[in-house]
Structures are given as structure tokens and as C-alpha cells.
Short mmCIF file of N, CA and C and ligand atoms in Angstrom, two decimals:
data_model
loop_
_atom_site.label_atom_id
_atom_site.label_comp_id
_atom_site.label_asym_id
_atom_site.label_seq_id
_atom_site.Cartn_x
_atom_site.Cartn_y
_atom_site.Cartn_z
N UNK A 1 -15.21 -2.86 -29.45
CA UNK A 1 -13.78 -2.60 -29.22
C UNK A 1 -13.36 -3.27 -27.91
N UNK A 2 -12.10 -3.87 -27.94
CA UNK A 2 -11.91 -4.71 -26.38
C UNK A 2 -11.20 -3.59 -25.96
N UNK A 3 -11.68 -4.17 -24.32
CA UNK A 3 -11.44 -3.26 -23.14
C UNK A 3 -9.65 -3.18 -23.29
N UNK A 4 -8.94 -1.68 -23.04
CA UNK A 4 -7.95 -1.86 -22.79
C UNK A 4 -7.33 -2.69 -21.04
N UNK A 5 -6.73 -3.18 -21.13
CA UNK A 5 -5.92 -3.90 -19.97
C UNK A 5 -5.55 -3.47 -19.30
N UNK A 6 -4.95 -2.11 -19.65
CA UNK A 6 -4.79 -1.13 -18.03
C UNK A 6 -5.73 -0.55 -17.35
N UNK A 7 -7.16 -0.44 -17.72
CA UNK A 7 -8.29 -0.29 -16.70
C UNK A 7 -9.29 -1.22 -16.21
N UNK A 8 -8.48 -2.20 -16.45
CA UNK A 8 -9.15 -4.14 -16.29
C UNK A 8 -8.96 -3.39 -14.36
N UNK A 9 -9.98 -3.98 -13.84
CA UNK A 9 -9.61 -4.76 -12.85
C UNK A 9 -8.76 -5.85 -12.42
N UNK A 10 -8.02 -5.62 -11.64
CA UNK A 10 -7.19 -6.73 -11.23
C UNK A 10 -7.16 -7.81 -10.04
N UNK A 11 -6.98 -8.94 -10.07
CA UNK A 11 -6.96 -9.83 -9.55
C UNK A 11 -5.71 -10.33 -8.56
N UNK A 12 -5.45 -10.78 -8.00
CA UNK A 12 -4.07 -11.37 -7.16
C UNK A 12 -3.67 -12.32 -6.64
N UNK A 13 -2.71 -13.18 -6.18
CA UNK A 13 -2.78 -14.37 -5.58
C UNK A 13 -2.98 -13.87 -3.77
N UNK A 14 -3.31 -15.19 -3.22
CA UNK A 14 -3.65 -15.06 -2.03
C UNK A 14 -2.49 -14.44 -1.34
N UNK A 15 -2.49 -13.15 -0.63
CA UNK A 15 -1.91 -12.63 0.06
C UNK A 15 -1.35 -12.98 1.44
N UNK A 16 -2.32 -13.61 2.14
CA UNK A 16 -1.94 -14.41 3.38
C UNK A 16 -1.20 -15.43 3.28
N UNK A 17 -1.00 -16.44 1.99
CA UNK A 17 0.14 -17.45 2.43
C UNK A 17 1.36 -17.22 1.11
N UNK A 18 0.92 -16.52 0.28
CA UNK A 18 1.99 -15.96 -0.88
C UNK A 18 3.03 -15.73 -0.47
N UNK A 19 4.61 -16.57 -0.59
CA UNK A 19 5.81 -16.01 -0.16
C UNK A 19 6.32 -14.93 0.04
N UNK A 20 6.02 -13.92 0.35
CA UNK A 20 5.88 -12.58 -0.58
C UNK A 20 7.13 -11.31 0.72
N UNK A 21 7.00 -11.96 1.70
CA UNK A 21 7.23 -10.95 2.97
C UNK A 21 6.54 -9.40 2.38
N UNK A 22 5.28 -9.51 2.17
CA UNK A 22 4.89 -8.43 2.07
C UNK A 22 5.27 -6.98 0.96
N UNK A 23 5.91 -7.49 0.43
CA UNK A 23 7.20 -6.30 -0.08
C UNK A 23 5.85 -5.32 -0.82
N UNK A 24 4.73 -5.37 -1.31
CA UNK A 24 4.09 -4.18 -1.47
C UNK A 24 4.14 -3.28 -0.52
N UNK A 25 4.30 -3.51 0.74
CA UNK A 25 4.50 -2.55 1.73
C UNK A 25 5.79 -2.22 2.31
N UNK A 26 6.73 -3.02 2.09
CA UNK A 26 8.13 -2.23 2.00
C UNK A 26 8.68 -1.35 2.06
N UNK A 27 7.63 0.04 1.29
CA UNK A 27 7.90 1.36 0.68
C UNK A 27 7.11 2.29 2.03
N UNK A 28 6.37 1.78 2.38
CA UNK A 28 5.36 2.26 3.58
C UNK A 28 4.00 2.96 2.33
N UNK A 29 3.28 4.01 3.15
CA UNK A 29 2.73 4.30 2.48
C UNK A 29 1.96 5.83 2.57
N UNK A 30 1.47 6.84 2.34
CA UNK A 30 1.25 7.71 2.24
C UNK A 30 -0.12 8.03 3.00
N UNK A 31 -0.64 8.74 3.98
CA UNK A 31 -1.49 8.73 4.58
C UNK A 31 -2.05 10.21 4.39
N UNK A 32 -3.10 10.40 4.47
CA UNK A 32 -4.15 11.77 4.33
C UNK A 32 -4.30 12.07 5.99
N UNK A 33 -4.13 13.62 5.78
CA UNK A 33 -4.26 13.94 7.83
C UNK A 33 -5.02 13.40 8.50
N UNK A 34 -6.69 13.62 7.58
CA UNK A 34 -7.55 12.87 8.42
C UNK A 34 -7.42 11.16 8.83
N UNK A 35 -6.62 11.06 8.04
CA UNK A 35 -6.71 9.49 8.55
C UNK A 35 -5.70 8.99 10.03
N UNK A 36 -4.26 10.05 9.53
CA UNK A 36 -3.35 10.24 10.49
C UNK A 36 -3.87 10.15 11.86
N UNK A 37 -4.78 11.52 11.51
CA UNK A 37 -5.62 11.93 13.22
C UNK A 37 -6.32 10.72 13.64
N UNK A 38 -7.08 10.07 12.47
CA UNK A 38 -7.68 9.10 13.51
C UNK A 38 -7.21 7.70 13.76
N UNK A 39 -5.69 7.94 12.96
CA UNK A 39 -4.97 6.52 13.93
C UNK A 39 -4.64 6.99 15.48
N UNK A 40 -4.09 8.49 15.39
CA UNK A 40 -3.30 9.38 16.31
C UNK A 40 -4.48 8.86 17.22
N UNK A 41 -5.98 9.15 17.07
CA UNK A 41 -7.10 9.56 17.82
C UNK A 41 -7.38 7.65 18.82
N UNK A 42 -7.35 7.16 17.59
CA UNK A 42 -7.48 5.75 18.21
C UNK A 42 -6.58 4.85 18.97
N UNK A 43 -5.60 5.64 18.83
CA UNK A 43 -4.59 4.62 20.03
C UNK A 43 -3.38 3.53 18.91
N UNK A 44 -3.89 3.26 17.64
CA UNK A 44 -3.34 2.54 16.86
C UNK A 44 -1.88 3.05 16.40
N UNK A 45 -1.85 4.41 16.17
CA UNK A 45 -0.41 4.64 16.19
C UNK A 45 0.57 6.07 17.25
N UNK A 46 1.44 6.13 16.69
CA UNK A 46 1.56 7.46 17.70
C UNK A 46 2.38 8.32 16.42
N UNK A 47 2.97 9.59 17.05
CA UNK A 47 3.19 10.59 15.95
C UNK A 47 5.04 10.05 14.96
N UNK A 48 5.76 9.29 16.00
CA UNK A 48 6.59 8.46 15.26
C UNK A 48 6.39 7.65 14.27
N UNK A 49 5.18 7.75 14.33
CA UNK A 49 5.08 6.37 13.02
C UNK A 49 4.52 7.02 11.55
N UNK A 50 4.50 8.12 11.78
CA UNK A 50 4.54 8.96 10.42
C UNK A 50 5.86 10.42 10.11
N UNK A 51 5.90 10.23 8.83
CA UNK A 51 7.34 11.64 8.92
C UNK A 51 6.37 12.93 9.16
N UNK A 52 7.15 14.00 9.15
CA UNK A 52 6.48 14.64 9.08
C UNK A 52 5.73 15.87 8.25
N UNK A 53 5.39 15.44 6.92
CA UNK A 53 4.38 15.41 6.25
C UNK A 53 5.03 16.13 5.45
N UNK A 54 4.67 16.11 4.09
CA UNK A 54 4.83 16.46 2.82
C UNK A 54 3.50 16.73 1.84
N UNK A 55 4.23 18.20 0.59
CA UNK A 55 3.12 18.13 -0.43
C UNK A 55 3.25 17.44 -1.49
N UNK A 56 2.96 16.79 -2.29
CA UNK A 56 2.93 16.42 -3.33
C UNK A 56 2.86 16.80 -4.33
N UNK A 57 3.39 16.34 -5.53
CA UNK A 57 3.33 16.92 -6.92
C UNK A 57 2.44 17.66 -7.36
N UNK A 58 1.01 17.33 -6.51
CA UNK A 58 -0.39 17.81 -7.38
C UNK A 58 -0.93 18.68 -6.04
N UNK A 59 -0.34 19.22 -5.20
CA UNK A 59 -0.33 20.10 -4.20
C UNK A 59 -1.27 19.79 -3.04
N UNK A 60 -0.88 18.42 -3.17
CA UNK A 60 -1.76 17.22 -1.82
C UNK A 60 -0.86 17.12 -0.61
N UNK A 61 -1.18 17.42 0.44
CA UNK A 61 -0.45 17.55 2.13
C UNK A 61 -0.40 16.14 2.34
N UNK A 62 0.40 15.26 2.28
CA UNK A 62 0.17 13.85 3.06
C UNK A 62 1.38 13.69 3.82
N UNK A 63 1.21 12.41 4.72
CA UNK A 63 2.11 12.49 5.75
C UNK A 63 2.56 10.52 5.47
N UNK A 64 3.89 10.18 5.28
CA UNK A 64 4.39 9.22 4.92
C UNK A 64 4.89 8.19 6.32
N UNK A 65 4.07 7.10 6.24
CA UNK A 65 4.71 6.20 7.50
C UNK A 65 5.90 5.83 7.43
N UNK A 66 6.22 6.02 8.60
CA UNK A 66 7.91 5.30 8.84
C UNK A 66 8.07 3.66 8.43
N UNK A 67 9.52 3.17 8.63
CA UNK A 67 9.84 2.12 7.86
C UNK A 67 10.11 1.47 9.61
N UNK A 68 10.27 0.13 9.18
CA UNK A 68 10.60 -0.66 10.56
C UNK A 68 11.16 -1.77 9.44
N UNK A 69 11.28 -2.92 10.53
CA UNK A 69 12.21 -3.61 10.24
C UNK A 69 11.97 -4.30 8.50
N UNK A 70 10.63 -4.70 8.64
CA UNK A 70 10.22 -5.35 7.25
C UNK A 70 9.60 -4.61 6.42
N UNK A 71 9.85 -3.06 6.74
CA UNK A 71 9.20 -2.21 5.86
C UNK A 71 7.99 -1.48 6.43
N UNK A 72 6.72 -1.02 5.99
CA UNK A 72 5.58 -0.29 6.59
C UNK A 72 5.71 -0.14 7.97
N UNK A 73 5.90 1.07 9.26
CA UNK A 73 5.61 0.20 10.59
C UNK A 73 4.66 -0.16 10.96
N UNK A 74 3.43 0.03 10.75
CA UNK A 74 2.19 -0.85 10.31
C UNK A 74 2.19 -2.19 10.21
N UNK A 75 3.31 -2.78 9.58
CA UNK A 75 3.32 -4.57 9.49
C UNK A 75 3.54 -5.39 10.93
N UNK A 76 2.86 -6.10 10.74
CA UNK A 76 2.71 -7.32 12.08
C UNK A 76 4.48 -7.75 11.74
N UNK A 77 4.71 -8.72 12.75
CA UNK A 77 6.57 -8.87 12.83
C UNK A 77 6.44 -9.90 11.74
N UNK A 78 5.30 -10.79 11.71
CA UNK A 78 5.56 -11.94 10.75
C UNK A 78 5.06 -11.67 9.28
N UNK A 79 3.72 -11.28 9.72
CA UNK A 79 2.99 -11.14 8.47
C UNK A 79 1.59 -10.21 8.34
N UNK A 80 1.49 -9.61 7.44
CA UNK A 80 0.21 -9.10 7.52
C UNK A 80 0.57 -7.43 7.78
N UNK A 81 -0.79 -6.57 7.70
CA UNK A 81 -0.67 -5.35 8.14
C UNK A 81 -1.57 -5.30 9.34
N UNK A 82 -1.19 -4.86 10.43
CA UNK A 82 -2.12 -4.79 11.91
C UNK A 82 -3.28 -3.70 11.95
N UNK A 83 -3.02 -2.94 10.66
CA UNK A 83 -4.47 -1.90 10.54
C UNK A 83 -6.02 -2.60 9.96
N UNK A 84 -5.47 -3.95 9.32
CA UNK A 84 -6.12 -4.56 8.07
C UNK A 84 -7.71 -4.55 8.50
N UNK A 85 -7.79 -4.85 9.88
CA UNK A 85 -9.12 -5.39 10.58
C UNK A 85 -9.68 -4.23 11.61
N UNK A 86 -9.12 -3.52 11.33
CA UNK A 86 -9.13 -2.21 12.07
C UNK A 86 -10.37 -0.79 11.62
N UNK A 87 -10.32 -1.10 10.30
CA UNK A 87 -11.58 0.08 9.61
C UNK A 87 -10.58 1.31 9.24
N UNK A 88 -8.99 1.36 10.02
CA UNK A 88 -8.14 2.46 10.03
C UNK A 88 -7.62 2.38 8.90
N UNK A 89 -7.34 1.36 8.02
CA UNK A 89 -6.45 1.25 6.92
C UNK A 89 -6.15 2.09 6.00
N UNK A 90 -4.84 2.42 5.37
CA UNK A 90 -4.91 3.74 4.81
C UNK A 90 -5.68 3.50 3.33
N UNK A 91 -6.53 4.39 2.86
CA UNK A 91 -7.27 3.92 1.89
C UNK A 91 -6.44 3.82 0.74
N UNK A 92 -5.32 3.99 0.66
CA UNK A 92 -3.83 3.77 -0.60
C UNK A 92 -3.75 2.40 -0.44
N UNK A 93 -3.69 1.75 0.59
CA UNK A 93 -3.42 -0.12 0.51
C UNK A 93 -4.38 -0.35 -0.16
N UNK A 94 -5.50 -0.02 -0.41
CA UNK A 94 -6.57 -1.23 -0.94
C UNK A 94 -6.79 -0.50 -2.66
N UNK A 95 -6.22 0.65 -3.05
CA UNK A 95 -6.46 1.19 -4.01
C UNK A 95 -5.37 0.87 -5.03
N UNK A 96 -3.81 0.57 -4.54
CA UNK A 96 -2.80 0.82 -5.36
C UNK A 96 -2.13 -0.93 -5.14
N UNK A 97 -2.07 -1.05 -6.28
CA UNK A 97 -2.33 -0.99 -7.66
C UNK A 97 -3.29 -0.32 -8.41
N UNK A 98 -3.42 0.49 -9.05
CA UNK A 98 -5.01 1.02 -9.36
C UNK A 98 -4.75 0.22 -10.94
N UNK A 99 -3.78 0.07 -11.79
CA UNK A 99 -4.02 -0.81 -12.94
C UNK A 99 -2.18 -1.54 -13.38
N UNK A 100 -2.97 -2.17 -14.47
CA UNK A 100 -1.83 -3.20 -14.83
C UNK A 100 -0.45 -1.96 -14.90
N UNK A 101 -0.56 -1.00 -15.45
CA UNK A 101 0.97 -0.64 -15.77
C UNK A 101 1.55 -0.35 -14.31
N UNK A 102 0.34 0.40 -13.75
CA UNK A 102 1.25 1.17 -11.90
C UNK A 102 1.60 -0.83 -11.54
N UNK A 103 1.23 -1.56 -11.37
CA UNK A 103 1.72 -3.11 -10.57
C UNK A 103 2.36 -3.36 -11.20
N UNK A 104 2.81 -3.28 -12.95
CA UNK A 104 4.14 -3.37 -13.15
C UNK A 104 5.19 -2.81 -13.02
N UNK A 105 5.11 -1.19 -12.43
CA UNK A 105 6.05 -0.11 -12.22
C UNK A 105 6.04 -0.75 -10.84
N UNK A 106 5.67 -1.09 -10.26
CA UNK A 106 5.66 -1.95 -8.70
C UNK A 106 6.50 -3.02 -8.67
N UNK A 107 6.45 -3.54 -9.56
CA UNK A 107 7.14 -4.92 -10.07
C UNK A 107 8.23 -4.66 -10.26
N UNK A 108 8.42 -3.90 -10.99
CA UNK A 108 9.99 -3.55 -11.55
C UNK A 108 10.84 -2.74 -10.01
N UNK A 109 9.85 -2.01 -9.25
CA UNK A 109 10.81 -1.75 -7.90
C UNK A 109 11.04 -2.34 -7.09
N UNK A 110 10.47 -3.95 -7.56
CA UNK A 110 11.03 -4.73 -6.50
C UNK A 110 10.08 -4.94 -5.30
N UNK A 111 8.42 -4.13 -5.81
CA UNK A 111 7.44 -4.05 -4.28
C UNK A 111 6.72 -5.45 -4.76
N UNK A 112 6.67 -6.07 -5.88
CA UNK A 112 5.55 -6.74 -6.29
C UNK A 112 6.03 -8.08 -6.66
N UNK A 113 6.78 -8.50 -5.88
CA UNK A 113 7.09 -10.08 -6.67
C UNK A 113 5.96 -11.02 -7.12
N UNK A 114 5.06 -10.41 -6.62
CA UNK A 114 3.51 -11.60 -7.02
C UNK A 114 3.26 -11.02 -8.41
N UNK A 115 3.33 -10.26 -9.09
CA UNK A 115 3.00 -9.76 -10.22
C UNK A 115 2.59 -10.65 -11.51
N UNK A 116 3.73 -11.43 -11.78
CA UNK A 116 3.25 -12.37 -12.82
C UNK A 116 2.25 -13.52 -12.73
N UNK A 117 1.70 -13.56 -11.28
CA UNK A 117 0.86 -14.01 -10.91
C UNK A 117 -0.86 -13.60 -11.07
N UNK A 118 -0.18 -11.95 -11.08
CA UNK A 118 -1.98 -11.30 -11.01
C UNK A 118 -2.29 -11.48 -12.65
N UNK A 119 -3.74 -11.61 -12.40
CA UNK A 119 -4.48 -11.84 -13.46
C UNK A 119 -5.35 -10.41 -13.66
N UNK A 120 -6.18 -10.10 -14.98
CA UNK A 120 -7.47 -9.30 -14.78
C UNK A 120 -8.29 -10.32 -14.86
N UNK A 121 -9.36 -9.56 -14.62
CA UNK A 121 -10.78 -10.06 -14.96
C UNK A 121 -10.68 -9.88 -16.40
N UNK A 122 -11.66 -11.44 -16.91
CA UNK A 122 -11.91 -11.34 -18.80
C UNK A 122 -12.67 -10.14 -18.96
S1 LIG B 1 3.42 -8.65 -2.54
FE1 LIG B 1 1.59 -9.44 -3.57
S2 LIG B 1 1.00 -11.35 -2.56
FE2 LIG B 1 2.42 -10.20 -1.22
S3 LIG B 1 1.06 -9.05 0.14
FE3 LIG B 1 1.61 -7.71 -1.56
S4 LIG B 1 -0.03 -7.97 -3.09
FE4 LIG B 1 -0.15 -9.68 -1.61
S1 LIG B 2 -0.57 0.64 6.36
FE1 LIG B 2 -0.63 -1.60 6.25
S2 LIG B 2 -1.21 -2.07 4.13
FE2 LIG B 2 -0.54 0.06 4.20
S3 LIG B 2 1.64 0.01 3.61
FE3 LIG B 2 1.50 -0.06 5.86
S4 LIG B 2 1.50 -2.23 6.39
FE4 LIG B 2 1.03 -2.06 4.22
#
């Protein structure tokens, strides 16, 4: 039976020179306390740069970063996210997309202009 396509792994175009201004991060992104604390702890952010915290649908405490000019305040002014090289990154950037339909519900809000670009794996 072939693999369905929404639990393919996915692929992407290069992020660093992709026209993109970033817009997956646009929306900012949702952070877990512990992670909060240890931006708070490391000097990387301060308590402005997150709201102040919310539960979620599935009765999860997270705390949502503020927006700046190009979106995430996390984003470098030109390009990039300044946590990336850091070990701090919120573990939601590297997870979400988690499959083809959530990057097309991404797509359609306008976070994902690279979309028709991503591929899966065969
Ligand atoms: S919008 Fe696409 S290409 Fe641009 S940074 Fe996000 S994932 Fe990478
Ligand atoms: S923390 Fe970094 S990767 Fe995550 S949304 Fe903000 S800028 Fe983007």
C-alpha cells in the first residue's frame, strides 16, 4: 500500500537565500515555560518578548512571542532567526510543518509562500 503523503516527510527550498522574508515566522511562535525560562535565564530574551501566556485547546500553558517589525521578535532585521545557532530555538520552528496538509494550511495563511516548492521524500 503507498505511503499516504501527509506523513511523508518533507523537504524545502533553501531557506537562507529563498525570497521569502521569512513569513513562516510572521505569526511568531508559541513557546513552552521551560524554554521561556531558559531564554529569560540566558540573556537571549527578556520578559517583553513573550505575551503573557496562555492555555491551549488541549490544556497546554504556553507563552506566545511578540511580533516586531517583520514578524517573530526573534528575527534578525534582515534575515534569519537569531535563536537558530543558539541551542535556544523554540522546538515548534523545527517541528511545524509537521505534514503536507498543516504547510498547506500555512500556505493558504499567507506564512508559506515557498510551499509549492516543498517536495516529500519518494
Ligand atoms: S517561508 Fe519557506 S523558505 Fe522562507 S524561511 Fe520559511 S520555510 Fe524557509
Ligand atoms: S523563534 Fe525564530 S524560528 Fe521561531 S518563529 Fe521566532 S524567528 Fe521564527
Amino acid at each position: 500500500m503507498a505511503a499516504s503523503l501527509t506523513h511523508l516527510p518533507l523537504l524545502q527550498p533553501d531557506c537562507g537565500t529563498y525570497p521569502c522574508r521569512d513569513d513562516c515566522c510572521s505569526e511568531g511562535c508559541d513557546v513552552w515555560p521551560a524554554e521561556r525560562d531558559a531564554l529569560l535565564a540566558s540573556g537571549l530574551a527578556q520578559p517583553s518578548h513573550f505575551d503573557e501566556g496562555y492555555e491551549d485547546d488541549e490544556g497546554d500553558f504556553l507563552f506566545r512571542t511578540s511580533l516586531g517589525p517583520r514578524g517573530c521578535t526573534f528575527l534578525e532585521s534582515t534575515r534569519g532567526c537569531r535563536l537558530h545557532t543558539t541551542g535556544l530555538k523554540p522546538a515548534v520552528c523545527a517541528a511545524v510543518p509537521r505534514d503536507a496538509r498543516e504547510a498547506d494550511e500555512m500556505n493558504a495563511d499567507g506564512m508559506l509562500p515557498c510551499r509549492s516548492e516543498w517536495r516529500a521524500f519518494p
